[in-house]
CSV table of C-alpha atoms in Angstrom, one decimal:
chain,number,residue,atom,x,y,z
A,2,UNK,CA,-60.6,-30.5,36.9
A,3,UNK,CA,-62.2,-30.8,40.5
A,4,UNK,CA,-59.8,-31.4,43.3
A,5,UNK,CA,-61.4,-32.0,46.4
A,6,UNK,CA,-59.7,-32.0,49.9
A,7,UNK,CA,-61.3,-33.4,53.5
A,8,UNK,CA,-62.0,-29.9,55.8
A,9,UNK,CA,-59.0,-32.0,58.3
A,10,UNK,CA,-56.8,-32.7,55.5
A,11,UNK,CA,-53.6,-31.5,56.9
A,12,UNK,CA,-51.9,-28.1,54.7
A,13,UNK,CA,-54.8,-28.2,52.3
A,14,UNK,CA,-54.4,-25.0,51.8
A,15,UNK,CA,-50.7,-25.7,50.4
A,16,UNK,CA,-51.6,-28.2,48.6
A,17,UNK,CA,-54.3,-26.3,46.9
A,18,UNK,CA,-51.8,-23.9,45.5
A,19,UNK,CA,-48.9,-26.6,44.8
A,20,UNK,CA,-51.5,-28.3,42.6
A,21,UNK,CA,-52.8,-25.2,41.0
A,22,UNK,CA,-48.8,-24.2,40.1
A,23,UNK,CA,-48.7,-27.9,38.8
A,24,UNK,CA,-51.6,-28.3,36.6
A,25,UNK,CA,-52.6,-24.6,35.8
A,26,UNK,CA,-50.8,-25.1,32.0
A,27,UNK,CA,-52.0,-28.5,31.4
A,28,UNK,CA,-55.1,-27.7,29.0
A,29,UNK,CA,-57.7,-27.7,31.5
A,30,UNK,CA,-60.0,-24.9,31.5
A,31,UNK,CA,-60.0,-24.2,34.7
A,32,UNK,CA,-59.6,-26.1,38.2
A,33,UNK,CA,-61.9,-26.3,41.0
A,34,UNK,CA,-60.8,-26.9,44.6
A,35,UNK,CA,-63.7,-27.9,47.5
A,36,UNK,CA,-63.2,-28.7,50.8
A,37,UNK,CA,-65.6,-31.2,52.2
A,38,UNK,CA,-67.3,-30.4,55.5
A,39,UNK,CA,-66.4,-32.5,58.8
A,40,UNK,CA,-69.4,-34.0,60.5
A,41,UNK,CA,-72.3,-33.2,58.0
A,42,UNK,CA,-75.4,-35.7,59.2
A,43,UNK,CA,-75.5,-38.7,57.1
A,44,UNK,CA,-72.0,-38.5,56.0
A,45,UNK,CA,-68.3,-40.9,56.4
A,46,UNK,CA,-65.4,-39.0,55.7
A,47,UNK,CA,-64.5,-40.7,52.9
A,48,UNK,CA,-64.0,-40.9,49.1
A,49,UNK,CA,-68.0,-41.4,48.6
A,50,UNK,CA,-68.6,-38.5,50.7
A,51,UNK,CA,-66.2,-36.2,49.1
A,52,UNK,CA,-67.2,-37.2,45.7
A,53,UNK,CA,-70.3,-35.7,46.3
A,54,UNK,CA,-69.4,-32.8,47.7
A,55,UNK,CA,-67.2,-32.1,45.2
A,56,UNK,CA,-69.2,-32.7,42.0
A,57,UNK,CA,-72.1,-31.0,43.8
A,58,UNK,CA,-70.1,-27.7,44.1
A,59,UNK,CA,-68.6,-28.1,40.8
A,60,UNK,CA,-72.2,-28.8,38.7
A,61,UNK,CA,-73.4,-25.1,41.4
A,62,UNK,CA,-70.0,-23.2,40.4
A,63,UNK,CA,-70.1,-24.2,36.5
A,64,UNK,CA,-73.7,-23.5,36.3
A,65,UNK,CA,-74.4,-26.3,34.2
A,66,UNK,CA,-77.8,-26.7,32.6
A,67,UNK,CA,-79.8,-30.1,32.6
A,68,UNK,CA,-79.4,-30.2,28.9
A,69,UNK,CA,-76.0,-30.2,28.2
A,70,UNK,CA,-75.5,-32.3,30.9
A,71,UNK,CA,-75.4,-35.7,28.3
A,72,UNK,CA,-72.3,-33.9,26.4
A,73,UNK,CA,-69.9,-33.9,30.2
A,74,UNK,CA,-68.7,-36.9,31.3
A,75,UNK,CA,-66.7,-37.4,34.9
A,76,UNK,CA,-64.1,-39.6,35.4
A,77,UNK,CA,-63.4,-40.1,39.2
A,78,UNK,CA,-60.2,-41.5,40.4
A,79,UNK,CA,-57.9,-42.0,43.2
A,80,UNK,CA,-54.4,-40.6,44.5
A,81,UNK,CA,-52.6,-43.4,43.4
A,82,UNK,CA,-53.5,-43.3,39.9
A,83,UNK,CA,-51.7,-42.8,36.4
A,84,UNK,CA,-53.5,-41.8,33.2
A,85,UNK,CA,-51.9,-42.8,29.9
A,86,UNK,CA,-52.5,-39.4,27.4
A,87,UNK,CA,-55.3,-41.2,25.3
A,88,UNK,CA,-57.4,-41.8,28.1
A,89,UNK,CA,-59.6,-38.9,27.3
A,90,UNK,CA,-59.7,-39.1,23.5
A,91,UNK,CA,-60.5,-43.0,24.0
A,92,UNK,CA,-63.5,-42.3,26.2
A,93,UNK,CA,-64.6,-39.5,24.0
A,94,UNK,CA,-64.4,-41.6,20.9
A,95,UNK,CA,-66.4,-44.7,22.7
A,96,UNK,CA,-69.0,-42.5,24.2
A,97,UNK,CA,-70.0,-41.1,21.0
A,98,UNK,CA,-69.7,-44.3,18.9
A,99,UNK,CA,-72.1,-45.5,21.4
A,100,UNK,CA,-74.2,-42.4,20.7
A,101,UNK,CA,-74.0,-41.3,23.4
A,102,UNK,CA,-76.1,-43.6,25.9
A,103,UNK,CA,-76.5,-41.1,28.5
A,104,UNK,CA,-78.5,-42.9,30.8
A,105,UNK,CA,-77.4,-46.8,30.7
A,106,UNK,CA,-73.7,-46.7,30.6
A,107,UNK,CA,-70.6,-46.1,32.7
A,108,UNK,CA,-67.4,-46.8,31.4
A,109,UNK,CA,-64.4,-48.5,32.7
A,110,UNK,CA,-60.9,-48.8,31.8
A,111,UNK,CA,-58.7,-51.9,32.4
A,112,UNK,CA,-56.5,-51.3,35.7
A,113,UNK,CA,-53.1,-52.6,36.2
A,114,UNK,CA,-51.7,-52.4,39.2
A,115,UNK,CA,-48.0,-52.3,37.8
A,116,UNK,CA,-46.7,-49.3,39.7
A,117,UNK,CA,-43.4,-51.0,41.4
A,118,UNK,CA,-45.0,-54.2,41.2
A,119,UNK,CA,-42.0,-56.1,40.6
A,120,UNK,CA,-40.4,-55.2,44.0
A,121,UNK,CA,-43.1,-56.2,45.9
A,122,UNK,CA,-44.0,-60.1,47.9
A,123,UNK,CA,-45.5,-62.8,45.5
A,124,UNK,CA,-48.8,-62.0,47.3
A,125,UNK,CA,-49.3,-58.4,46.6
A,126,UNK,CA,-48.1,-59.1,43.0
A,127,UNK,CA,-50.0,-61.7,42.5
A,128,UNK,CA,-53.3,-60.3,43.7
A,129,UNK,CA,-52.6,-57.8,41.3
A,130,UNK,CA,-52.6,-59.6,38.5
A,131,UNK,CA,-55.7,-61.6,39.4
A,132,UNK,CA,-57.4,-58.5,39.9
A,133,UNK,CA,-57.1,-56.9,36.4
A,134,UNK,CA,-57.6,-60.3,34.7
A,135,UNK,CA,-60.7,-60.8,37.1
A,136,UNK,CA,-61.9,-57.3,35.9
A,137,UNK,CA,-61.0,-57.9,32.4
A,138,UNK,CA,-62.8,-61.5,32.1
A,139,UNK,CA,-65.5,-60.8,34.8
A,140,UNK,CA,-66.4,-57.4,35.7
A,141,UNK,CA,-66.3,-55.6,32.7
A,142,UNK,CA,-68.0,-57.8,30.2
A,143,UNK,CA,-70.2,-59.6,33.1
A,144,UNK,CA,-71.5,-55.7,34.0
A,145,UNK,CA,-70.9,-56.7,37.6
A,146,UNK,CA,-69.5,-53.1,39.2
A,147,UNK,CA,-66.9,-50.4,38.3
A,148,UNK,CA,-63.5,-50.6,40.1
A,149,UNK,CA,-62.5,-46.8,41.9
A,150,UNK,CA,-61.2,-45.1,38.6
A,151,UNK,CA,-64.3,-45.3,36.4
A,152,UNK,CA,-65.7,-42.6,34.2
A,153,UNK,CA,-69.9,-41.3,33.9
A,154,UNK,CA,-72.1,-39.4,32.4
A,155,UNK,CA,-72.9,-36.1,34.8
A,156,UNK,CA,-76.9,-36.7,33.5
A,157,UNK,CA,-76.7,-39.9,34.9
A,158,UNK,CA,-75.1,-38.8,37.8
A,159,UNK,CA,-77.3,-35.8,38.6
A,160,UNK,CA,-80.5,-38.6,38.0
A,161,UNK,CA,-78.8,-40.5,40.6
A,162,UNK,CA,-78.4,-37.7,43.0
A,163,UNK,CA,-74.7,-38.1,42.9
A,164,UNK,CA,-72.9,-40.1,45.0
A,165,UNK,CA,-74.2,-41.8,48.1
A,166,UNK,CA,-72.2,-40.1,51.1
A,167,UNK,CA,-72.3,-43.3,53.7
A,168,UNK,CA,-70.8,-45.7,51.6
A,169,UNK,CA,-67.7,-46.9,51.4
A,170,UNK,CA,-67.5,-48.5,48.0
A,171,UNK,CA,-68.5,-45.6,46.0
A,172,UNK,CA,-68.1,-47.2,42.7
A,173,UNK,CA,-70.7,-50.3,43.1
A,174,UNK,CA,-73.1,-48.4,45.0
A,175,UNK,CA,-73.4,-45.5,42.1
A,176,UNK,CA,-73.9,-48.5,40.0
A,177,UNK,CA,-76.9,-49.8,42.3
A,178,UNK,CA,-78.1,-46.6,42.8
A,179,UNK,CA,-78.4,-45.5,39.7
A,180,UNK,CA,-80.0,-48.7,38.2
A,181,UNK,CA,-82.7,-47.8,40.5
A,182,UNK,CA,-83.6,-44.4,38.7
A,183,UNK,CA,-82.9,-45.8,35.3
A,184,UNK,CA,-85.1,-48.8,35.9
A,185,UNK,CA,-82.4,-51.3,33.9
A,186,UNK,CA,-78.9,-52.8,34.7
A,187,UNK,CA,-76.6,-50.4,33.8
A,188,UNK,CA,-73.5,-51.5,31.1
A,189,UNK,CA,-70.0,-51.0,31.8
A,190,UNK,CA,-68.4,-50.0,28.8
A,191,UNK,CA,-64.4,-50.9,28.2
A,192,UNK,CA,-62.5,-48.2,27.3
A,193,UNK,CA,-59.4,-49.4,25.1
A,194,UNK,CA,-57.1,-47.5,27.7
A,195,UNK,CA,-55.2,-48.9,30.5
A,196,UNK,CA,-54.8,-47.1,33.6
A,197,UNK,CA,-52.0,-47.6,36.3
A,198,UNK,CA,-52.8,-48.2,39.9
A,199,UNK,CA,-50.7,-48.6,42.8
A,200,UNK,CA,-50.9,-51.8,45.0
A,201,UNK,CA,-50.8,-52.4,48.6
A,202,UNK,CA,-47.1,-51.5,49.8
A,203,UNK,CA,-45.1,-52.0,53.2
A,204,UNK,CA,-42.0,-51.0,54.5
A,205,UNK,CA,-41.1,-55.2,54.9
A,206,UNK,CA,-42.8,-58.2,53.3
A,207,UNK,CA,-44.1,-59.4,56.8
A,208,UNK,CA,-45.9,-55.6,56.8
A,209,UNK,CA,-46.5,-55.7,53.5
A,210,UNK,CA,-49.0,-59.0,54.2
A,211,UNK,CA,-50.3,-57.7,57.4
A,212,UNK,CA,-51.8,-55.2,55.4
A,213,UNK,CA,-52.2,-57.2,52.1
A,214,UNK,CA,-54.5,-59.5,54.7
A,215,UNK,CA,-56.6,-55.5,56.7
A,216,UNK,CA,-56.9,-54.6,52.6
A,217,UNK,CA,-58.7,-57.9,51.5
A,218,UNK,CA,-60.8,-58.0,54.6
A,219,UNK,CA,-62.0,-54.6,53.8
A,220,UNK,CA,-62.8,-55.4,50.7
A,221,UNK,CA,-64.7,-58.1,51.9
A,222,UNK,CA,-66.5,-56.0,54.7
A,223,UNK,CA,-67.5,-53.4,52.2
A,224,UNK,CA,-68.6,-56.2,49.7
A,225,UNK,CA,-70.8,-56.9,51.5
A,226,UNK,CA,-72.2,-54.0,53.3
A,227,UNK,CA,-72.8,-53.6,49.2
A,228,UNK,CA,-75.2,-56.6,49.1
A,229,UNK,CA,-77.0,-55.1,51.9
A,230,UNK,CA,-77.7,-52.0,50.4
A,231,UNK,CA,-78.7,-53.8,47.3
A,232,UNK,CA,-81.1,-55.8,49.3
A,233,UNK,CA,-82.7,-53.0,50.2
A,234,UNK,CA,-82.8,-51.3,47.1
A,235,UNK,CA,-83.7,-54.3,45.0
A,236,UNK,CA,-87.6,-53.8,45.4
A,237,UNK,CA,-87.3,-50.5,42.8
A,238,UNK,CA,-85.8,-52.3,40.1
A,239,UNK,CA,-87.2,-54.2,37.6
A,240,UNK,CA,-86.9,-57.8,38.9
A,241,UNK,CA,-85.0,-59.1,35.8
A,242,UNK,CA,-82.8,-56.8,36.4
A,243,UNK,CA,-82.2,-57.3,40.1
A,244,UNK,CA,-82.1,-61.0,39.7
A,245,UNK,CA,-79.2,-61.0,36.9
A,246,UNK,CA,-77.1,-58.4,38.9
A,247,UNK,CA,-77.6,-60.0,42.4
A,248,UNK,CA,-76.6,-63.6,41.3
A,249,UNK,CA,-73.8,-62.0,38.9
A,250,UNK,CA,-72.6,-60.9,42.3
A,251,UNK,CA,-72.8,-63.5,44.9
A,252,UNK,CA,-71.3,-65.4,42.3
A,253,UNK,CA,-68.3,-63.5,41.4
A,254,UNK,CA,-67.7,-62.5,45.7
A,255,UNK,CA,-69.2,-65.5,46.9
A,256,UNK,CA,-68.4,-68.1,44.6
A,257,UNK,CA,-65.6,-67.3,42.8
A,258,UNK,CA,-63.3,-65.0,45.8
A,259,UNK,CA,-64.1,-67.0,49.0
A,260,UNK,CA,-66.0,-70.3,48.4
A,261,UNK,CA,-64.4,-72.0,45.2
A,262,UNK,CA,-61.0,-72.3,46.9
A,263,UNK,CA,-62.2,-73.3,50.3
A,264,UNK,CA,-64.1,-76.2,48.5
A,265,UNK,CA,-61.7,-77.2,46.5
A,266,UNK,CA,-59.2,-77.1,49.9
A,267,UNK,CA,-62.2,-79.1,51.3
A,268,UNK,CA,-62.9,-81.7,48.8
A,269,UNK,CA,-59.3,-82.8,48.3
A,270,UNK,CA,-58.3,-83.3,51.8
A,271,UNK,CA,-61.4,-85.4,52.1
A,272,UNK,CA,-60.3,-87.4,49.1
A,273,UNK,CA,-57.0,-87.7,50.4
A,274,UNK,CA,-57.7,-88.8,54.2
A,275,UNK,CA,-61.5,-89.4,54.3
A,276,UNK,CA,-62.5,-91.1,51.2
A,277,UNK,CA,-61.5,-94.6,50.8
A,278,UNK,CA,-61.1,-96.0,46.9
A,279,UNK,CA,-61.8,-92.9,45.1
A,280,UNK,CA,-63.1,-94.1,41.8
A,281,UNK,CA,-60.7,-93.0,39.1
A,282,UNK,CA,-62.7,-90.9,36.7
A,283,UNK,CA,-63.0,-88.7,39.9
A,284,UNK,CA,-59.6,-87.9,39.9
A,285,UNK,CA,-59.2,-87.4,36.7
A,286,UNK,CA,-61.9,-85.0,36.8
A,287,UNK,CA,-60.1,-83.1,40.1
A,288,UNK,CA,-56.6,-83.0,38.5
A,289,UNK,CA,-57.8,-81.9,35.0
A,290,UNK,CA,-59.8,-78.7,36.8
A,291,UNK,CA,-56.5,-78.0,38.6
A,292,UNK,CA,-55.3,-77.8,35.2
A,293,UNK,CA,-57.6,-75.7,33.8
A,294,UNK,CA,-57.2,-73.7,37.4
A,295,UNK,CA,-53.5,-73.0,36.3
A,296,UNK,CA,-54.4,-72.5,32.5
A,297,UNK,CA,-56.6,-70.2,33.3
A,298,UNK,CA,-53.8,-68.3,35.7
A,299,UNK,CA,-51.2,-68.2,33.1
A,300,UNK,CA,-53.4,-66.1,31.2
A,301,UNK,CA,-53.2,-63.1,33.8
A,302,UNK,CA,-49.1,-63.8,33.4
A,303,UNK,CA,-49.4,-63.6,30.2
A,304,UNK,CA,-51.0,-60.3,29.9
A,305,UNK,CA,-48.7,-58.9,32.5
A,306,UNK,CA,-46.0,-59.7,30.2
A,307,UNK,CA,-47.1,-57.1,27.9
A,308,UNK,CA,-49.3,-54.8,29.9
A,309,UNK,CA,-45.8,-52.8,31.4
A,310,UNK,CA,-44.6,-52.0,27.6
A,311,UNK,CA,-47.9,-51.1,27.1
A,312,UNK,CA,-47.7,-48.5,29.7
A,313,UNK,CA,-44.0,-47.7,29.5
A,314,UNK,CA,-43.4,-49.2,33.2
A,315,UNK,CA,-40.2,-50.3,33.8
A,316,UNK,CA,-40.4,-53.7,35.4
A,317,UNK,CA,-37.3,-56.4,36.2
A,318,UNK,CA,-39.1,-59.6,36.6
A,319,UNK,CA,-36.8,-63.1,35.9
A,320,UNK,CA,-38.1,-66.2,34.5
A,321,UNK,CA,-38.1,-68.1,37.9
A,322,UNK,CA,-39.3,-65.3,40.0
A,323,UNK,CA,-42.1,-65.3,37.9
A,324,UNK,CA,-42.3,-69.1,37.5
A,325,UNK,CA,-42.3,-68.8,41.7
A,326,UNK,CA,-45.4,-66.2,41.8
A,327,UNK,CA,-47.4,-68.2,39.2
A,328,UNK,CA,-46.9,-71.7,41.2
A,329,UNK,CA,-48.0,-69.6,44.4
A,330,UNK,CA,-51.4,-68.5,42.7
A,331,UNK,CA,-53.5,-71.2,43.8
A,332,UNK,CA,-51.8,-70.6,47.6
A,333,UNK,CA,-52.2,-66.9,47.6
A,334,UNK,CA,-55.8,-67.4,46.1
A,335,UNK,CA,-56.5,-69.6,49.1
A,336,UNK,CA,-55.2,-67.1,51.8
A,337,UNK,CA,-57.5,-64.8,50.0
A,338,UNK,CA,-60.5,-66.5,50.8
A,339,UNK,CA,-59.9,-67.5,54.1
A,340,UNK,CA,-59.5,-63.5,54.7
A,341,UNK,CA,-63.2,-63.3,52.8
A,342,UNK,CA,-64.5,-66.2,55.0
A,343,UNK,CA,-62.9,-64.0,58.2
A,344,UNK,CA,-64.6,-61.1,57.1
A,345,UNK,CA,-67.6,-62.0,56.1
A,346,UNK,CA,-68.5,-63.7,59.4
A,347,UNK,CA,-67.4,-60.5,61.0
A,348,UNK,CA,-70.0,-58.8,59.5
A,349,UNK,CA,-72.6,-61.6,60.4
A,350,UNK,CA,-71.9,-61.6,64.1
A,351,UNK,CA,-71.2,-57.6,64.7
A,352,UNK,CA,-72.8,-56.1,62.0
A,353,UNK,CA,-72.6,-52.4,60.9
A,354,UNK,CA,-69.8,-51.7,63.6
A,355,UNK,CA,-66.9,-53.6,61.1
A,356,UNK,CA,-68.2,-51.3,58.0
A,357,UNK,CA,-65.3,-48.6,58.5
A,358,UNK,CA,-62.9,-47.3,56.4
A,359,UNK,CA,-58.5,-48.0,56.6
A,360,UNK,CA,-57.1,-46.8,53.8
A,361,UNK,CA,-54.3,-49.3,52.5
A,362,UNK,CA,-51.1,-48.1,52.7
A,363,UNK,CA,-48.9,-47.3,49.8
A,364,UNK,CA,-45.8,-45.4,51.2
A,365,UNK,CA,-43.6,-47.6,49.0
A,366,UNK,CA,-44.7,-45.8,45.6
């Protein structure tokens, strides 16, 4: 196991022996602690950054040859993160079934952001189910990008020249990175596992938006200070490739997170005040894809209704507080976007000077 600290990380040196007492009888074979370097040229300080410090040192300290470099896989993850026991035998298992496809496939496992979900605002809550039923029905099986805890092949990551250090979103820019050495668009392989996540927490629901609304926004930001980099990048890949994965993309962040809602906002206030004698097939049409809309979203409650057993999470969630968060969907949908719409006009007026790094807060887990 690789543990790796930022050089200002306050007590690391504490921690570094806390953790060691913690994990030292756990079955790993041993454990590797690195402290990443303040102000090296080219670098954030930031997960990216200390990613690739930290499997750099580890592949130098292990003394790993190319060659048995298909039979490791890394699985990078985040603070807030809970592991169920079969993770590792479930990625082991697919990786070999698969035969072990060094070079085209990362693998990702289902996240549920259920830690003390149920004693959180409607918004945070429902965000959180949205955003494993988005990565189970769209990012996963559309090969769009990883999500933070994802695991790899260290080959492919040693082809890719580890992790890009001035990045924020680390997980779809190893992705776009490495499709570039690989000359193909890289699969994302499910692995049959859930992993818990914490959400975005606050010490009161009025914080606990504030920060719901800075967490969004930087999603946004770094979304698309993504795109740019694939831009850029797009010109070494085969263009099949490119093409699929770019319009994969702008649909899922542009389409689908910020313009479908504004749109559908749009369109049905200029039915309602604008449009005189709206024929009636019309509104059939609008009210049966608002039905569909909230068909679609009881899906995501329905998985959440088993998901918490799944994971032996204790979760106290009533029939109308949950009737309440799934009526609210649509609404907290639509604050969503117009958070994405903020951003993303951010980054068209200042440019590069929006592109930093606030790590939510979670002080409630």
């Amino acid at each position: 196991m690789v543990i790796s600290f930022e050089q200002r990380t306050p007590d690391k040196e504490k921690k570094c022996q806390f953790l060691q007492e913690q994990f030292q009888n756990c079955g790993f074979e041993r454990m590797i602690f690195t402290i990443h370097p303040y102000g090296l040229p080219n670098e954030i300080p930031a997960k990216c950054s200390n990613s690739n410090y930290g499997l750099r040192m580890a592949v130098k300290e292990m003394n790993i040859a190319d060659d048995e470099m298909d039979n490791i896989l890394v699985t990078t993850c985040d603070a807030d993160s809970k592991f169920l026991p079969q993770y590792i035998a479930a990625l082991t298992s697919k990786y070999l079934k698969e035969n072990r496809p060094a070079l085209s496939t990362i693998y990702q496992s289902p996240l549920f952001y259920n830690w003390k979900l149920d004693g959180l605002s409607f918004v945070t809550r429902v965000t959180g189910l949205l955003r494993s039923f988005l990565m189970l029905g769209a990012l996963i099986p559309f090969n769009i990008n990883t999500m933070s805890i994802f695991s790899f092949p260290l080959s492919l990551t040693k082809k890719g020249d580890f992790i890009h250090p001035g990045y924020q979103m680390d997980d779809i820019i190893c992705l776009i990175r490495w499709m570039g050495v690989t000359q193909q668009r890289l699969r994302i392989s499910i692995i049959p596992v859930p992993v818990l996540s914490g959400p975005t927490s606050g010490e009161t629901i009025e914080k606990e938006i504030i920060k719901w609304a800075r967490q969004a926004r930087r999603w946004t930001i770094e979304a698309a200070e993504v795109f740019h980099y694939f831009v850029i990048k797009a010109r070494r890949m085969p263009r099949i490739a490119a093409c699929s994965w770019g319009i994969a993309f702008i649909i899922y962040y542009g389409v689908l997170l910020c313009t479908g809602c504004l749109f559908g906002l749009t369109t049905t206030l200029s039915m309602t005040f604008l449009i005189k004698n709206v024929p009636p097939v019309i509104s059939y049409v609008m009210y049966g894809l608002l039905a569909l809309q909230m068909l679609t979203f009881s899906v995501a409650f329905l998985i959440d209704a088993f998901i918490p057993k799944l994971m032996h999470v204790d979760e106290c969630i009533f029939i109308p507080r949950n009737l309440f968060h799934y009526i609210t969907t649509p609404f907290v949908l639509l604050g969503y976007s117009f958070v994405e719409f903020y951003a993303l006009h951010e980054v068209v007026i200042f440019g590069k000077k929006v592109c930093k790094h606030g790590a939510s807060a979670k002080g409630a887990l």
